[in-house]
CSV table of C-alpha atoms in Angstrom, one decimal:
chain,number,residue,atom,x,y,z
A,1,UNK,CA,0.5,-13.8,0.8
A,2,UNK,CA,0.1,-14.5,-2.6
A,3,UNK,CA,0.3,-18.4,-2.1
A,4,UNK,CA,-2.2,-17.9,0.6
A,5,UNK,CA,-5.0,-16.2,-1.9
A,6,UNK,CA,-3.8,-17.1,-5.3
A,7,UNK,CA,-6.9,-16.3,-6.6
A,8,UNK,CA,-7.8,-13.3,-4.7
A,9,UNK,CA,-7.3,-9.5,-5.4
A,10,UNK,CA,-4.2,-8.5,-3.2
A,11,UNK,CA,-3.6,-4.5,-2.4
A,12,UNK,CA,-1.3,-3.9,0.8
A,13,UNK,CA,-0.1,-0.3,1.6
A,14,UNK,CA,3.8,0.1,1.8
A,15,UNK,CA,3.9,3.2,3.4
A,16,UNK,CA,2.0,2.7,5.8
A,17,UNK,CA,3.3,-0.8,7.1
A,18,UNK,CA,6.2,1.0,7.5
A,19,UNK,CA,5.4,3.9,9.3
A,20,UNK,CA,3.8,1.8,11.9
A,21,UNK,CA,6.7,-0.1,12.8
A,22,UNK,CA,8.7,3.1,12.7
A,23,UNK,CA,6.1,4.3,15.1
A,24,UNK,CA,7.2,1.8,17.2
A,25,UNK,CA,11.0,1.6,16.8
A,26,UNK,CA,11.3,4.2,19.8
A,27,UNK,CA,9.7,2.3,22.1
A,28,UNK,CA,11.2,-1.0,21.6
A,29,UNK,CA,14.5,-2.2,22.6
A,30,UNK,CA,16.9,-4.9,22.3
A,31,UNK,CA,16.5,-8.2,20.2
A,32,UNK,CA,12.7,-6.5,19.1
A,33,UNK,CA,14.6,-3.0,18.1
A,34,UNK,CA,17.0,-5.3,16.1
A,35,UNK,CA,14.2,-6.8,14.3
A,36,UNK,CA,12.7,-3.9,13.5
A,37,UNK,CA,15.4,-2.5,12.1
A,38,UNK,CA,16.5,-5.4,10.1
A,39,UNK,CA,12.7,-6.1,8.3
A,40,UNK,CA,12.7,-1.9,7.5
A,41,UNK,CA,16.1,-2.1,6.0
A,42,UNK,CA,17.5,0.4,7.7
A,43,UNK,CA,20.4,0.8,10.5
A,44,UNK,CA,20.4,2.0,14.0
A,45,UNK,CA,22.4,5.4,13.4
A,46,UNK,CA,19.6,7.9,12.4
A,47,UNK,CA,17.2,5.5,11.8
A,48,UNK,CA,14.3,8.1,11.6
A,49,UNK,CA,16.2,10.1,8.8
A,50,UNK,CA,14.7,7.6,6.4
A,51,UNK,CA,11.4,8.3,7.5
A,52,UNK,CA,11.8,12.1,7.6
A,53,UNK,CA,12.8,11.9,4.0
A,54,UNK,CA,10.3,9.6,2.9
A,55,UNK,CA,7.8,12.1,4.0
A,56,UNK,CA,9.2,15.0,2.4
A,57,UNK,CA,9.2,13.1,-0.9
A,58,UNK,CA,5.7,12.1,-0.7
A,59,UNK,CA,4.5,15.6,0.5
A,60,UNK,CA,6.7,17.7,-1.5
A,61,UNK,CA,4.8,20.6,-3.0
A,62,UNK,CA,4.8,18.7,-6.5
A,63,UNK,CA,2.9,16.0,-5.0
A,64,UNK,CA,0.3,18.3,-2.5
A,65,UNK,CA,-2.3,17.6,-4.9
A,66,UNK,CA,-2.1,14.2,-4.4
A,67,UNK,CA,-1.1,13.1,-1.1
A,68,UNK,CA,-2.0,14.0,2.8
A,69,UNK,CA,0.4,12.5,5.5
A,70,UNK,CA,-1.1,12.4,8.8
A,71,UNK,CA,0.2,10.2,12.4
A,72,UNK,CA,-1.7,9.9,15.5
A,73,UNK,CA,-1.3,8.6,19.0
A,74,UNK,CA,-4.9,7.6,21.0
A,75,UNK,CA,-3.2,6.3,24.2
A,76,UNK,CA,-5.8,5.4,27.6
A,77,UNK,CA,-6.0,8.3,30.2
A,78,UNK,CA,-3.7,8.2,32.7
A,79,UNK,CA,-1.2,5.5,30.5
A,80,UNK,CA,2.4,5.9,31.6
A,81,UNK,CA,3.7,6.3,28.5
A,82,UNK,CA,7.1,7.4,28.4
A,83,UNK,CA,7.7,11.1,27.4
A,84,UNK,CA,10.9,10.2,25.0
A,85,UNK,CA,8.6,7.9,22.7
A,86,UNK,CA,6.0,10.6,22.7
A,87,UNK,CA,8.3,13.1,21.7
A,88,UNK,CA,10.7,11.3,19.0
A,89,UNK,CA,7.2,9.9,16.9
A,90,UNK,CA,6.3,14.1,17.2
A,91,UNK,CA,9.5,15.2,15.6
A,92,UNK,CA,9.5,12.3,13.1
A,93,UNK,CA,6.9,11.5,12.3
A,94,UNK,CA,4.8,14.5,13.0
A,95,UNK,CA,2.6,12.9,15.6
A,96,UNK,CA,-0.3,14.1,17.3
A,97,UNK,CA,-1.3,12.5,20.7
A,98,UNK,CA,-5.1,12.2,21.5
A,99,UNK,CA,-5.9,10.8,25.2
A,100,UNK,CA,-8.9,8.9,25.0
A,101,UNK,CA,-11.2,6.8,27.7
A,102,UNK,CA,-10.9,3.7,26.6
A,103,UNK,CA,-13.7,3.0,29.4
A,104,UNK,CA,-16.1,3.7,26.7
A,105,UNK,CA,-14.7,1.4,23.9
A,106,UNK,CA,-17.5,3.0,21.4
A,107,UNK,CA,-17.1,6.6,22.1
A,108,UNK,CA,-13.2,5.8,21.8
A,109,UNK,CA,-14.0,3.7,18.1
A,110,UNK,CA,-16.3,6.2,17.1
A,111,UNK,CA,-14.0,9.3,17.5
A,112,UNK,CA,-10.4,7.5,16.1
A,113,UNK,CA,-12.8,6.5,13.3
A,114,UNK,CA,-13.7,9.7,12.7
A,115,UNK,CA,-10.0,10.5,12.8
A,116,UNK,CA,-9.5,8.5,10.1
A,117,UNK,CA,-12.1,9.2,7.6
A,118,UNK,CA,-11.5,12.8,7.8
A,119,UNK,CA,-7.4,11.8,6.8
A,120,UNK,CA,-9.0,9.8,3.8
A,121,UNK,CA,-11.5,11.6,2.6
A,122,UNK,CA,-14.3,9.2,3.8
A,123,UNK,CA,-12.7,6.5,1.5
A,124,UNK,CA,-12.3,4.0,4.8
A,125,UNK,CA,-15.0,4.6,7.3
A,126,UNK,CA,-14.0,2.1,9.9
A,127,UNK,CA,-11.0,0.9,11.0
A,128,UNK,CA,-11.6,-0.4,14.8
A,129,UNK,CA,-14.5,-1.5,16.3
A,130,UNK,CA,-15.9,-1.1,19.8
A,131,UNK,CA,-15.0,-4.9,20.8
A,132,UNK,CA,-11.5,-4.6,19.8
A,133,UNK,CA,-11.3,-1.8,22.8
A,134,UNK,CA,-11.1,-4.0,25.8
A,135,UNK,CA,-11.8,-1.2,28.8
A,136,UNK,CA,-8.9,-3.3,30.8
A,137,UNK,CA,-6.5,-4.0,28.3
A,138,UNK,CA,-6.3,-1.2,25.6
A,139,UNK,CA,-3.4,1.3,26.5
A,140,UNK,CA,-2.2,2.6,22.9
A,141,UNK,CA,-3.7,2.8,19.0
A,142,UNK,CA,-0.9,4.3,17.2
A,143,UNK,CA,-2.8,5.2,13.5
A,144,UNK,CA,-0.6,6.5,10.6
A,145,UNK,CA,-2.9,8.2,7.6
A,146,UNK,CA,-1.9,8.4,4.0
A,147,UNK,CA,-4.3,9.3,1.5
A,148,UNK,CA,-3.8,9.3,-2.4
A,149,UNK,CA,-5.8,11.2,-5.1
A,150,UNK,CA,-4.7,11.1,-8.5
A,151,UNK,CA,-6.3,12.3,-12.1
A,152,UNK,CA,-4.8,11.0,-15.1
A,153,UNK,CA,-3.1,13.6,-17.3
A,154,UNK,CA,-5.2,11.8,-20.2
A,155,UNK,CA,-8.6,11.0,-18.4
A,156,UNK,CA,-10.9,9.0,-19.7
A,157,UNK,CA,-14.1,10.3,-21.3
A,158,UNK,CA,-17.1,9.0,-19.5
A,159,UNK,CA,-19.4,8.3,-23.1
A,160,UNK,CA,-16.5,5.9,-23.6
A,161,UNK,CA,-17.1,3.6,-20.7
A,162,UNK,CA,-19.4,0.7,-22.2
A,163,UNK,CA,-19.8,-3.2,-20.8
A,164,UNK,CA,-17.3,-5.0,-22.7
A,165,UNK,CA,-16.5,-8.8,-21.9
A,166,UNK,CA,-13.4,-9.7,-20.2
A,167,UNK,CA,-11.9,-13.1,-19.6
A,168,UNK,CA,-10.4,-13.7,-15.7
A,169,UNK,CA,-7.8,-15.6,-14.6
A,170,UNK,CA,-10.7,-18.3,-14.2
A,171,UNK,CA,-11.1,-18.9,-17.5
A,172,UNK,CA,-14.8,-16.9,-17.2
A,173,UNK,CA,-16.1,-14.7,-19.6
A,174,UNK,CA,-17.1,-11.4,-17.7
A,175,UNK,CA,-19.2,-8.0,-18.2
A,176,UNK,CA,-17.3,-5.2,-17.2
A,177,UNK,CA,-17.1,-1.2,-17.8
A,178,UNK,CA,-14.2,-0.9,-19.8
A,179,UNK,CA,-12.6,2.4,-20.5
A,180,UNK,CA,-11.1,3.6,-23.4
A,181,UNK,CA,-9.2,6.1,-24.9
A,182,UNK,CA,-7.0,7.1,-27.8
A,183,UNK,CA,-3.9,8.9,-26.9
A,184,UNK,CA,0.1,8.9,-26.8
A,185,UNK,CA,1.5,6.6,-24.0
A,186,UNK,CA,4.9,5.3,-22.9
A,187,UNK,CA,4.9,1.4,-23.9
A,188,UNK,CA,7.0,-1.6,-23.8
A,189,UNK,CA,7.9,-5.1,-23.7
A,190,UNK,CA,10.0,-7.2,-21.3
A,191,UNK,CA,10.7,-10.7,-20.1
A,192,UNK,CA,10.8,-13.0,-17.2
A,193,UNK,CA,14.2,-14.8,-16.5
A,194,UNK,CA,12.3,-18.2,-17.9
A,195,UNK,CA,11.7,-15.9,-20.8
A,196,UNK,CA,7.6,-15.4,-20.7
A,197,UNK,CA,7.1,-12.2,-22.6
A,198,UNK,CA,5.2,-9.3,-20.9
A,199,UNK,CA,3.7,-6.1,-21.8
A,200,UNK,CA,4.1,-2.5,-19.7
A,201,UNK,CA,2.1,0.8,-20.0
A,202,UNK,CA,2.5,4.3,-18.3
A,203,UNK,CA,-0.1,6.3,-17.5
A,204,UNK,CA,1.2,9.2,-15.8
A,205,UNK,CA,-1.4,11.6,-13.5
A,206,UNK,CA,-0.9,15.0,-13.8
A,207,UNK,CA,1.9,16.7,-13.1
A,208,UNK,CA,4.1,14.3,-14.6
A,209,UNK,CA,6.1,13.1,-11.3
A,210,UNK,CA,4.0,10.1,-10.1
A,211,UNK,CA,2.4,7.3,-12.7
A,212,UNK,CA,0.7,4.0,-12.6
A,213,UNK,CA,2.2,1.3,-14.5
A,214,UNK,CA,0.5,-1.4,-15.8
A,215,UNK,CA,1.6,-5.2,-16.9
A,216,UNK,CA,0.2,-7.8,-18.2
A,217,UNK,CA,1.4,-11.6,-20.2
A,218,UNK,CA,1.7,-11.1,-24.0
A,219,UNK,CA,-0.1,-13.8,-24.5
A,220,UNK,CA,-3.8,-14.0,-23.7
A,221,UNK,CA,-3.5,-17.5,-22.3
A,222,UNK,CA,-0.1,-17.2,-19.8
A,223,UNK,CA,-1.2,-16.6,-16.3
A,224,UNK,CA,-0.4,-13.3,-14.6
A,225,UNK,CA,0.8,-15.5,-12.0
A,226,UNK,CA,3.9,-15.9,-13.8
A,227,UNK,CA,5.3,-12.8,-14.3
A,228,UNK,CA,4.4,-11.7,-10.4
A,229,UNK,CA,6.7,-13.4,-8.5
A,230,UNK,CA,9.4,-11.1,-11.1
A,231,UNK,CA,8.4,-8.1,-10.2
A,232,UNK,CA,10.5,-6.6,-7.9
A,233,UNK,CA,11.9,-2.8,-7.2
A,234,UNK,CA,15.0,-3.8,-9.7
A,235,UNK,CA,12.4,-4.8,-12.5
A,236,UNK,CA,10.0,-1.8,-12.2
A,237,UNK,CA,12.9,0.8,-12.0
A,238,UNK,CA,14.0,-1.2,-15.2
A,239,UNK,CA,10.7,-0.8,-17.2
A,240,UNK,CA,12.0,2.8,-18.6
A,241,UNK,CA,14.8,1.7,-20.7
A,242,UNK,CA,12.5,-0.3,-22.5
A,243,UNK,CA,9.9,1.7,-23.3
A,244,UNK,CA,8.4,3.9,-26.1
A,245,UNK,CA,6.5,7.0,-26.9
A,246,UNK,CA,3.3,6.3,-29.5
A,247,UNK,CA,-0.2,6.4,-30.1
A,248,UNK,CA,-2.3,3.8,-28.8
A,249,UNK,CA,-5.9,2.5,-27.8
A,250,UNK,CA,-6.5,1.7,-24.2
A,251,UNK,CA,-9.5,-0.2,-22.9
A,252,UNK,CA,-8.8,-0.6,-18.9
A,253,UNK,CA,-11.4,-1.7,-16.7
A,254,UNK,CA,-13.2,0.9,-14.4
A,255,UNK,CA,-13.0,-1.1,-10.7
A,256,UNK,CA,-13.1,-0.6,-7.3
A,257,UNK,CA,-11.4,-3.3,-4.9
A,258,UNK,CA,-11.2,-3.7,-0.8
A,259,UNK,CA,-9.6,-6.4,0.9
A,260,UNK,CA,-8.2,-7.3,4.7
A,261,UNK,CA,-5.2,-8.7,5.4
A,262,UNK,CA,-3.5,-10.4,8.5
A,263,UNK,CA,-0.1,-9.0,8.5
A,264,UNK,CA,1.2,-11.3,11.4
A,265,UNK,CA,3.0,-14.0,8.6
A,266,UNK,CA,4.5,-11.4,6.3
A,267,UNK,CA,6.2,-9.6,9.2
A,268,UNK,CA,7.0,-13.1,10.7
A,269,UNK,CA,8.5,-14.3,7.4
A,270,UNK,CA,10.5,-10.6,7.3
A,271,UNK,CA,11.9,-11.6,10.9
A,272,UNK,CA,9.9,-9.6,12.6
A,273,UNK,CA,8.5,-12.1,15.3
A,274,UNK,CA,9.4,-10.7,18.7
A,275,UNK,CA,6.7,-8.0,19.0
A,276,UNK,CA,3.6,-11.0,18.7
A,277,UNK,CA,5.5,-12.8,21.1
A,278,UNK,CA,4.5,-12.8,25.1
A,279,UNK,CA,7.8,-12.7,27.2
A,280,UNK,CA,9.8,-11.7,24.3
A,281,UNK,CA,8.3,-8.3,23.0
A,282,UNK,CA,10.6,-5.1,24.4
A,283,UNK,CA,8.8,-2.2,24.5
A,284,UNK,CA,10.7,-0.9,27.6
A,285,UNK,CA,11.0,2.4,26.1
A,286,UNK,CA,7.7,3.1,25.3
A,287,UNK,CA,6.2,2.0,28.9
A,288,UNK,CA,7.1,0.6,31.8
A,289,UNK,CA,4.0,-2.0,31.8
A,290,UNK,CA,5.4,-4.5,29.2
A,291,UNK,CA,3.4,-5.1,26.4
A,292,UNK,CA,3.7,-7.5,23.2
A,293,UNK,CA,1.3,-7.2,19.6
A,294,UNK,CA,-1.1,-9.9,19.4
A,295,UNK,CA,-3.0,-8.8,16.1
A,296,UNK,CA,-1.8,-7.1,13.1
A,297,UNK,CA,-4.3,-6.3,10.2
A,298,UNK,CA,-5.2,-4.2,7.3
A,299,UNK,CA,-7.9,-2.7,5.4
A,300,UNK,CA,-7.1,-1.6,1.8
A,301,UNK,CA,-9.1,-0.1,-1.0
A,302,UNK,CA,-8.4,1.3,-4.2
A,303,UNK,CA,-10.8,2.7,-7.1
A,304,UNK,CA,-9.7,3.7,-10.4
A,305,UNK,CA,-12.0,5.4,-12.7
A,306,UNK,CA,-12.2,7.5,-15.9
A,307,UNK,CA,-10.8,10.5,-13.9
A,308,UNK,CA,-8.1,8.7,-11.8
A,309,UNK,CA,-7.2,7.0,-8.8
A,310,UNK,CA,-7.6,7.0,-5.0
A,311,UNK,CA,-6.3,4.6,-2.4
A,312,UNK,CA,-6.6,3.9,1.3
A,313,UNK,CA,-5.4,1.3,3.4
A,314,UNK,CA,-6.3,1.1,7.3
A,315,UNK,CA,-3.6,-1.6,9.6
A,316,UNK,CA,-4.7,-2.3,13.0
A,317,UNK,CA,-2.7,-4.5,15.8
A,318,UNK,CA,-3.7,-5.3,19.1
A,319,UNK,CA,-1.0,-5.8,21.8
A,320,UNK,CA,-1.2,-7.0,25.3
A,321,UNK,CA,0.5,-6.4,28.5
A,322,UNK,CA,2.4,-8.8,30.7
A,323,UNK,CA,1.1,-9.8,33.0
A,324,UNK,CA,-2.1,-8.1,33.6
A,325,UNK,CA,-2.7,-8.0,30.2
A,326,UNK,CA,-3.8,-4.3,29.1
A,327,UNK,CA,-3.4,-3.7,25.5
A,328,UNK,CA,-2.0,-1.7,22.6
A,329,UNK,CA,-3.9,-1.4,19.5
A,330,UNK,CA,-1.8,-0.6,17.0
A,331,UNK,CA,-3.5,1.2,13.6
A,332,UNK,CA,-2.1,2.4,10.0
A,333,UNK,CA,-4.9,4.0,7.4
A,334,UNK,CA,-2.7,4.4,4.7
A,335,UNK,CA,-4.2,5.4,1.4
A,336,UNK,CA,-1.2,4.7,-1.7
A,337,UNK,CA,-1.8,4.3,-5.0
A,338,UNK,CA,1.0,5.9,-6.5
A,339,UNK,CA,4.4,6.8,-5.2
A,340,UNK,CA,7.1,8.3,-7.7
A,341,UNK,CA,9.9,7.3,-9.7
A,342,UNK,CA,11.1,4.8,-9.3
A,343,UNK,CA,10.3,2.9,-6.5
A,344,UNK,CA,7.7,-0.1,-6.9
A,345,UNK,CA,3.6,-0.3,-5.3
A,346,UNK,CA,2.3,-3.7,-6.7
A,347,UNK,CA,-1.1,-3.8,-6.9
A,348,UNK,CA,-3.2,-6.3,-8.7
A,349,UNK,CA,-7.1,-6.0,-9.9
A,350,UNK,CA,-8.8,-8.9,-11.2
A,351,UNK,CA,-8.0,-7.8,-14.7
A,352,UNK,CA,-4.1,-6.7,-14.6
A,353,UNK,CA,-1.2,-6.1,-12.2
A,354,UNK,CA,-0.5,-2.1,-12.1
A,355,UNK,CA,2.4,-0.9,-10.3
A,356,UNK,CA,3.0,2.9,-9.0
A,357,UNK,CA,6.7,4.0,-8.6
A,358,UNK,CA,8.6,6.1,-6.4
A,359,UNK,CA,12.6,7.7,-5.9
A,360,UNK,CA,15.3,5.6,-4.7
A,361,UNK,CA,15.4,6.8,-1.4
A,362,UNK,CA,11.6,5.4,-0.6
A,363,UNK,CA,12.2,2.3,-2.6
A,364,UNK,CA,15.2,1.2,0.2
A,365,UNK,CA,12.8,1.5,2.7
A,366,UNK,CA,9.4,0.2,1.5
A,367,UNK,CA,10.6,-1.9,-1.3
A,368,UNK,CA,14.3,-2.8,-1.8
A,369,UNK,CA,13.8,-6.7,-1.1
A,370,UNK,CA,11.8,-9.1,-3.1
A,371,UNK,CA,10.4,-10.0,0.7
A,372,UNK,CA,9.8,-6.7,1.5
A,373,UNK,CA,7.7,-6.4,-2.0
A,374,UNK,CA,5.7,-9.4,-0.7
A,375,UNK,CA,4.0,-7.4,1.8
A,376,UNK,CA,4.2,-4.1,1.4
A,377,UNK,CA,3.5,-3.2,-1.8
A,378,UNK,CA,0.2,-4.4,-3.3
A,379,UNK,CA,0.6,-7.9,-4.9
A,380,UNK,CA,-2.0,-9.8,-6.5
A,381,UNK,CA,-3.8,-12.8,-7.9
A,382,UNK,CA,-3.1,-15.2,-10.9
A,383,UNK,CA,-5.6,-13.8,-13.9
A,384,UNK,CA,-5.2,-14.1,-17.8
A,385,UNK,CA,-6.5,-11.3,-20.2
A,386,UNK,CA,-5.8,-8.0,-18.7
A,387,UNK,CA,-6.9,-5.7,-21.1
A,388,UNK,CA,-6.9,-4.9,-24.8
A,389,UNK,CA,-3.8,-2.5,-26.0
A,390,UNK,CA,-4.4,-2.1,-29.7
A,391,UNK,CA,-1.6,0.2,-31.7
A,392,UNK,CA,-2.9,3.5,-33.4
A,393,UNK,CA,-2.5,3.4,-37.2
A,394,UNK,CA,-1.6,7.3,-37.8
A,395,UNK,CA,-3.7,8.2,-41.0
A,396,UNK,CA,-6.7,6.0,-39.9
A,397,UNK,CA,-9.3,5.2,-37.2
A,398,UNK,CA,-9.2,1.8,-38.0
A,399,UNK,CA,-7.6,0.4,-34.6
A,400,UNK,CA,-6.9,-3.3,-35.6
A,401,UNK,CA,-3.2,-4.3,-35.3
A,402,UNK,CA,-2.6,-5.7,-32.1
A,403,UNK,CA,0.0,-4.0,-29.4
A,404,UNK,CA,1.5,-7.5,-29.5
């Protein structure tokens, strides 16, 4: 995905790529069930205890503050779908199932949209439109909903944010709101195996059990490009050993960023192929009609500000039947920002890479593989300056020795 848009913004929701092909796992069989299993990193005995547990990490009572789960099934009226799938995605994944009249594709849009922006707080307001609800194909739109709000145990004060320039992996000189504050962060350095020296910052939210972690090139002029493709699961869960406590000054850019992406070649290059394939697909245990994904997409956005962060990330698929051809929409709105320690969410701005991590147990699923990290955590375009870290003198406000 990066090599696709190396110079775009690149924010892909782990959780909730996952959870939709868990979604699906009962219903498939065979070769498709195999491939499934294989790209989620996880066996066929008890496959769902991963996802149980993955859930009750992310919504433990620490983290209620932060993070809503919520799974829902919009199958057509009158769909046979089979009563076993229905059941194992309820006791799973706590899944609710909402027949709908897929006659009247808007009505149908309209109220799984609403769905959705009530599960993210209005953050995505549209995840399916009217023409993607073909009255004689659509069967199924499976949605999963994760939504992420964060505030920073050291916010930012708001009579700090000023335009500041900024240079961008293109070399441009930029306006931007910058934030900044003075205050006692865990800091570090580290290197690529070709030896290009980076930087790492925590900024833990409140509560103290989930942070975001930021890294950027020492050196104004290196790419970000090339410490990207070396940060995997192993390297973020690594960061701690190398890090400090101290006073610092932190000037972050305030941004917002939304992007779409086709999730049909990351899955592919997982080895996940058989579900986008006609004749192939296996979904004889969801439905008797045979069915096959023909479209898998998704929406992300993320905003960080002097308060905090939120997230949200909406994945739709479209599936058809063989060999009438009715379909099955498939649809994730995830909204993840942060997960907890240690497990890795790359996410990259125009000014920095940030990373949000998460316990072992969710990092074998979402993000155990450098191929898995491709696409399911949010990864990122090449850029240069990030932003400014300048080390606190302690008897003086005369912030001038670079955190170099």
């Amino acid at each position: 995905m990066i090599q696709e848009k190396p110079h775009e913004n690149l924010v892909v929701s782990p959780y909730g790529v996952a959870s939709i092909l868990g979604m699906l796992l009962p219903g498939a069989h065979g070769n498709t069930k195999q491939q499934l299993l294989n790209g989620l990193r996880i066996n066929s005995k008890g496959p769902y205890k991963m996802f149980r547990k993955m859930r009750k990490i992310l919504t433990a009572k620490t983290n209620n503050n932060f993070i809503t789960i919520a799974n829902a099934l919009f199958p057509q009226e009158g769909f046979n779908i089979r009563t076993n799938f229905l059941n194992t995605n309820r006791d799973n994944f706590l899944c609710d199932s909402h027949p709908l009249n897929y006659n009247n594709p808007q009505k149908s849009a309209d109220f799984i949209n609403l769905w959705m922006q009530n599960r993210t707080k209005g953050h995505i307001h549209s995840i399916i439109n009217a023409d993607m609800l073909d009255p004689s194909l659509t069967r199924l739109v499976v949605v999963n909903s994760i939504y992420f709000k964060g505030k920073w145990k050291s916010r930012f004060q708001v009579q700090n944010t000023k335009m500041r320039s900024f240079t961008a992996g293109d070399g441009k000189s930029y306006q931007v709101p910058m934030m900044s504050q003075l205050s006692a962060f865990n800091f570090g350095w580290a290197n690529t195996p070709d030896g290009v020296k980076y930087r790492v910052i925590e900024l833990p939210y409140q509560g103290n059990h989930t942070s975001m972690f930021i890294a950027f090139p020492l050196e104004s002029v290196t790419p970000l490009s090339t410490i990207l493709s070396h940060l995997t699961t192993k390297t973020v869960n690594g960061w701690a050993k190398l890090m400090r406590h101290g006073k610092i000054r932190l000037l972050l850019p305030k941004f917002t960023t939304q992007m779409e992406m086709d999730l049909k070649k990351p899955l592919s290059a997982l080895g996940i192929t058989d579900i986008f394939l006609k004749g192939k697909a296996d979904f004889q245990h969801l439905s008797s009609e045979a069915v096959y994904l023909s479209t898998a997409l998704q929406t992300s956005k993320i905003e960080v500000n002097e308060d905090g962060t939120k997230a949200a990330a909406a994945t739709t698929g479209r599936a058809r039947i063989r060999p009438v051809e009715p379909e099955l929409v498939v649809t994730s709105v995830s909204a993840i920002t942060a997960v907890f320690k240690p497990v890795h969410v790359l996410h990259v701005t125009p000014e920095f890479a940030y990373a949000t991590l998460t316990k072992p147990e969710v990092a074998h699923a979402i993000a155990s593989e450098p191929e898995l990290t491709h696409i399911v955590p949010a990864q990122p375009k090449a850029v240069s300056r990030l932003l400014y870290l300048r080390e606190a003198k302690q008897s003086t406000d005369d912030y001038v020795q670079n955190f170099c």
